[in-house]
Amino acid sequence: IAGITQAPTSQILAAGRRMTLRCTQDMRHNAMYWYRQDLGLGLRLIHYSNTAGTTGKGEVPDGYSVSRANTDDFPLTLASAVPSQTSVYFCASSDSRRGSQGRGYTFGSGTRLTVV
Amino acid sequence: QKEVEQDPGPLSVPEGAIVSLNCTYSNSAFQYFMWYRQYSRKGPELLMYTYSSGNKEDGRFTAQVDKSSKYISLFIRDSQPSDSATYLCAMREDFGNEKLTFGTGTRLTIIP
């Protein structure tokens, strides 16, 4: 089934530890995104990538890093986790080629991260 | 002021009622307007998409965009318990700028 796979589904992490959230898509979408979703704040963009080899900062990038070595994978790394990074993290992708604007984003099922 | 404002609810209506969900926005450059539905512990999924002003109907769902008022709506007719979810509006500028700006979402419960 075409879509986005995120791993792990949930994780409890000690503060100060390093963690990488994995995201893989099989739709050959050129653009990928990482969001965090918090109650009352909605979805906030952390980092994005318009194409393999390029990345950009979103609204809340501090404490996070990403890489885009190929089209399919877009891992998100927390270098040294802090409790304020407790959230639900969603990876998404889109096809930004002309004529595809109406398809919107495809989201993964999310990773629930708790930093203690 | 947020770029996109959405009443967080929660909103509870009886089964069969018409539901109206709304968002306002401040960026006049927004051209593409979307509604996402998010079930509990799931990722958002695209429900409706509209380009510029006008209406779009898909089964029991109707999306309306009024760019002059910077106001968008989603109507659900004959609401069903399976419609219980959080609904997020989203919008973006023209081709070449893929960045979506989301509302915070409205939590909807349909009471059987």
XYZ file of C-alpha atoms in Angstrom:
228
model
C 0.000 0.000 0.000
C 1.481 3.321 -1.072
C 2.077 5.788 1.673
C 4.362 6.893 4.466
C 5.856 4.653 7.123
C 7.005 6.152 10.398
C 8.979 4.388 13.108
C 8.833 3.940 15.997
C 5.102 4.246 16.711
C 5.845 5.465 20.222
C 8.874 5.977 22.401
C 9.749 7.027 25.923
C 13.129 8.730 25.950
C 15.351 9.943 28.758
C 16.267 13.613 28.618
C 19.662 14.194 27.077
C 19.504 11.136 24.852
C 19.804 11.263 21.093
C 17.023 9.837 18.963
C 16.204 9.525 15.276
C 12.625 9.265 14.040
C 12.399 7.434 10.759
C 10.195 8.294 7.798
C 9.993 6.482 4.473
C 7.652 7.084 1.555
C 7.050 4.972 -1.528
C 5.138 7.480 -3.663
C 8.214 9.148 -5.193
C 7.041 12.502 -3.858
C 9.708 15.172 -4.184
C 8.822 17.152 -1.043
C 8.814 15.895 2.554
C 8.024 17.522 5.884
C 8.230 16.993 9.616
C 5.543 18.407 11.895
C 4.912 18.249 15.591
C 1.356 18.338 16.907
C 0.589 19.662 20.348
C -2.774 20.268 21.999
C -3.949 23.798 21.383
C -1.061 24.580 19.046
C -1.972 22.391 16.097
C 0.571 21.249 13.539
C 3.840 23.138 13.485
C 6.440 22.663 10.778
C 9.871 21.624 12.054
C 11.880 21.047 8.860
C 11.130 20.387 5.232
C 12.828 19.204 2.072
C 11.706 20.255 -1.401
C 13.897 17.670 -3.105
C 16.577 15.113 -2.303
C 19.762 16.814 -1.158
C 18.073 19.991 0.126
C 16.477 20.862 3.456
C 14.986 23.948 5.063
C 13.917 25.197 8.472
C 10.294 25.471 9.448
C 8.570 27.265 12.272
C 10.140 25.350 15.194
C 13.516 23.920 14.056
C 15.589 24.366 17.223
C 16.809 21.093 18.722
C 16.053 19.109 15.557
C 18.003 18.202 12.444
C 17.109 16.410 9.224
C 18.789 14.953 6.194
C 17.509 13.952 2.756
C 20.032 11.634 1.162
C 17.475 10.169 -1.258
C 13.885 10.677 -2.391
C 12.291 8.140 -0.075
C 13.820 8.744 3.373
C 13.639 11.802 5.623
C 14.864 11.065 9.167
C 14.419 13.553 12.008
C 17.070 13.626 14.729
C 16.826 15.016 18.234
C 20.446 15.552 19.250
C 19.801 15.898 22.991
C 16.155 15.449 23.916
C 14.405 17.788 26.343
C 10.950 17.397 27.960
C 9.509 20.205 25.803
C 10.035 17.938 22.812
C 7.339 15.613 24.123
C 4.841 15.594 21.277
C 3.339 13.639 18.417
C 5.535 13.848 15.340
C 4.136 13.511 11.845
C 6.045 13.046 8.639
C 4.338 14.122 5.416
C 5.100 14.248 1.726
C 3.762 15.981 -1.359
C 4.221 16.032 -5.094
C 4.947 19.643 -6.034
C 5.195 19.079 -9.762
C 2.878 21.273 -11.820
C -0.601 19.770 -11.993
C -0.317 18.062 -8.630
C -1.256 20.939 -6.370
C -4.635 19.549 -5.426
C -3.338 16.365 -3.911
C -2.165 18.037 -0.725
C 0.027 16.264 1.756
C 0.075 12.583 2.613
C 0.756 12.024 6.297
C 2.203 9.109 8.199
C 0.524 7.713 11.305
C 2.824 9.578 13.653
C 5.351 8.888 16.396
C 4.327 9.590 19.989
C 7.423 10.723 21.832
C 7.633 11.278 25.564
C 10.817 12.789 26.974
C 11.243 12.254 30.708
C -2.553 37.048 15.492
C -2.217 33.644 13.842
C -2.200 33.458 10.059
C -5.060 30.929 10.187
C -7.688 30.931 12.926
C -9.920 27.962 13.664
C -12.314 27.451 16.549
C -10.959 24.446 18.466
C -14.384 23.374 19.727
C -15.137 20.784 20.918
C -18.322 20.619 18.877
C -20.994 17.996 19.596
C -24.055 17.522 17.382
C -26.719 14.815 17.083
C -26.551 12.292 14.284
C -28.178 13.559 11.096
C -27.516 17.231 11.816
C -25.728 19.597 9.456
C -22.277 20.540 10.694
C -20.517 23.783 9.822
C -16.781 24.140 10.388
C -14.972 27.379 9.648
C -11.576 29.036 9.352
C -10.502 32.607 8.818
C -7.149 33.702 7.499
C -5.140 36.869 7.030
C -2.782 36.098 4.119
C -4.412 37.278 0.880
C -1.851 35.271 -1.135
C -3.441 31.956 -0.166
C -4.885 30.293 -3.264
C -5.335 26.611 -2.348
C -7.625 25.612 0.485
C -7.940 22.179 2.014
C -9.703 20.324 4.756
C -8.081 17.412 6.526
C -9.775 14.876 8.778
C -7.827 13.321 11.628
C -9.100 10.373 13.604
C -7.787 9.748 17.094
C -4.183 8.510 17.110
C -3.965 8.724 13.303
C -2.371 11.097 10.827
C -4.436 13.738 9.013
C -5.955 12.676 5.693
C -7.011 15.005 2.885
C -10.787 15.357 2.743
C -11.498 18.275 0.422
C -9.489 20.617 -1.777
C -10.572 23.905 -3.378
C -8.709 26.327 -5.580
C -9.524 30.030 -5.159
C -13.106 31.075 -4.385
C -16.193 28.955 -4.867
C -17.878 25.788 -3.740
C -16.978 22.151 -4.119
C -19.213 19.235 -3.243
C -18.225 15.624 -2.606
C -21.007 13.417 -1.311
C -22.121 14.716 2.071
C -19.275 17.252 2.223
C -19.248 20.771 0.788
C -16.286 23.125 0.937
C -16.778 26.856 0.448
C -14.178 29.569 -0.008
C -14.888 33.294 0.195
C -11.606 35.024 -0.565
C -13.133 38.508 -0.251
C -13.891 37.754 3.408
C -10.880 35.469 3.910
C -13.239 32.814 5.202
C -13.571 29.117 4.401
C -16.156 26.597 5.498
C -16.763 22.866 5.468
C -20.335 21.612 5.669
C -21.225 18.035 6.541
C -24.786 16.943 5.741
C -26.537 13.998 7.376
C -23.710 13.686 9.873
C -22.758 10.179 10.996
C -20.940 8.917 14.101
C -18.081 7.940 11.780
C -17.611 11.671 11.071
C -16.404 12.129 14.656
C -12.831 13.378 14.274
C -10.707 16.507 14.363
C -11.012 18.634 11.226
C -8.110 20.844 10.202
C -8.214 23.548 7.585
C -5.050 24.181 5.601
C -4.055 26.614 2.906
C -1.120 27.570 0.738
C 0.006 30.125 -1.783
C 0.438 29.565 -5.480
C 2.423 26.915 -7.352
C 6.047 26.763 -6.281
C 5.365 27.324 -2.601
C 4.367 23.981 -1.124
C 4.275 25.130 2.474
C 0.869 24.500 4.037
C -0.389 26.624 6.903
C -2.769 24.716 9.166
C -5.507 25.768 11.522
C -5.355 24.260 14.994
C -8.265 21.921 14.269
C -11.858 21.542 15.470
C -12.753 18.425 17.420
C -16.171 17.148 16.277
C -18.317 14.496 17.962
C -21.490 13.142 16.362
C -23.836 11.787 19.006
C -25.853 8.698 17.927
